[in-house]
Amino acid sequence: MTSDEPGGVRYERSLDATDVGARVMVRRRLPDGRYGDVLGELITWAAEVAVRDRHGVTHVMPVGDVVAGKRIPPPPPRR
């Protein structure tokens, strides 16, 4: 997801290094000023944050670009 955020939106960043290995959603500020979401496994949380998505792509971003994030439950089983 990529979007321009409406004014007055408040974000919560409840992630830290203790969440490494968990499934997470991270919203980050993109270079053009918009926001983008990454869903996947948190690989690292330090000066840079890395999240591996379901396709195996690792998204790396400076921790300062992370505006929101939280743990999320595992995906439902496939039928």
XYZ file of C-alpha atoms in Angstrom:
79
model
C 0.000 0.000 0.000
C 1.276 3.441 -0.841
C -0.605 6.626 -0.066
C -0.556 10.225 1.014
C -1.787 10.345 4.591
C -4.572 12.694 5.695
C -3.720 15.372 8.226
C -4.196 14.553 11.892
C -3.365 10.847 11.579
C -1.560 9.465 14.653
C 0.618 6.388 14.385
C 1.869 3.965 17.011
C 5.212 2.227 16.722
C 5.125 -0.655 19.185
C 8.021 -2.626 17.677
C 11.584 -3.012 18.933
C 14.441 -5.528 18.855
C 12.456 -7.998 20.987
C 10.075 -8.481 18.028
C 12.748 -9.918 15.691
C 11.381 -13.167 14.233
C 7.727 -12.101 14.607
C 5.260 -11.386 11.810
C 4.827 -7.627 11.629
C 3.361 -4.732 9.673
C 5.643 -1.723 9.220
C 4.591 1.632 7.756
C 7.524 3.664 6.494
C 8.076 7.053 4.938
C 9.184 6.742 1.301
C 11.774 9.054 -0.318
C 9.026 10.963 -2.179
C 7.208 11.760 1.107
C 4.425 9.200 0.726
C 4.001 6.155 2.988
C 4.268 2.453 2.215
C 3.473 -0.696 4.183
C 5.536 -3.864 4.452
C 4.074 -7.072 5.876
C 6.343 -9.962 6.826
C 8.896 -11.347 9.274
C 10.992 -8.816 11.182
C 14.612 -9.771 10.456
C 16.518 -6.930 12.155
C 15.762 -3.904 14.303
C 18.735 -1.600 14.851
C 19.923 1.462 12.906
C 18.232 -0.277 9.973
C 15.047 -2.322 9.997
C 14.643 -5.349 7.723
C 11.367 -7.146 6.978
C 11.170 -10.245 4.740
C 7.853 -10.434 2.883
C 5.998 -13.597 1.806
C 7.805 -13.575 -1.538
C 11.203 -13.738 0.170
C 12.079 -10.119 -0.631
C 13.847 -8.323 2.224
C 12.890 -4.661 2.609
C 15.545 -2.618 4.443
C 14.901 0.892 5.759
C 16.452 3.280 8.287
C 14.713 2.998 11.661
C 13.998 6.737 11.444
C 11.765 6.140 8.398
C 9.500 3.753 10.353
C 6.430 5.735 11.417
C 4.283 2.837 12.658
C 4.485 -0.864 13.234
C 2.990 -3.716 15.195
C 2.985 -7.487 15.564
C 0.261 -9.226 13.634
C -1.161 -12.747 13.878
C -0.052 -15.510 11.522
C -1.926 -15.818 8.238
C -4.920 -18.151 8.160
C -4.195 -21.699 6.976
C -4.489 -22.296 3.240
C -7.489 -24.309 2.100
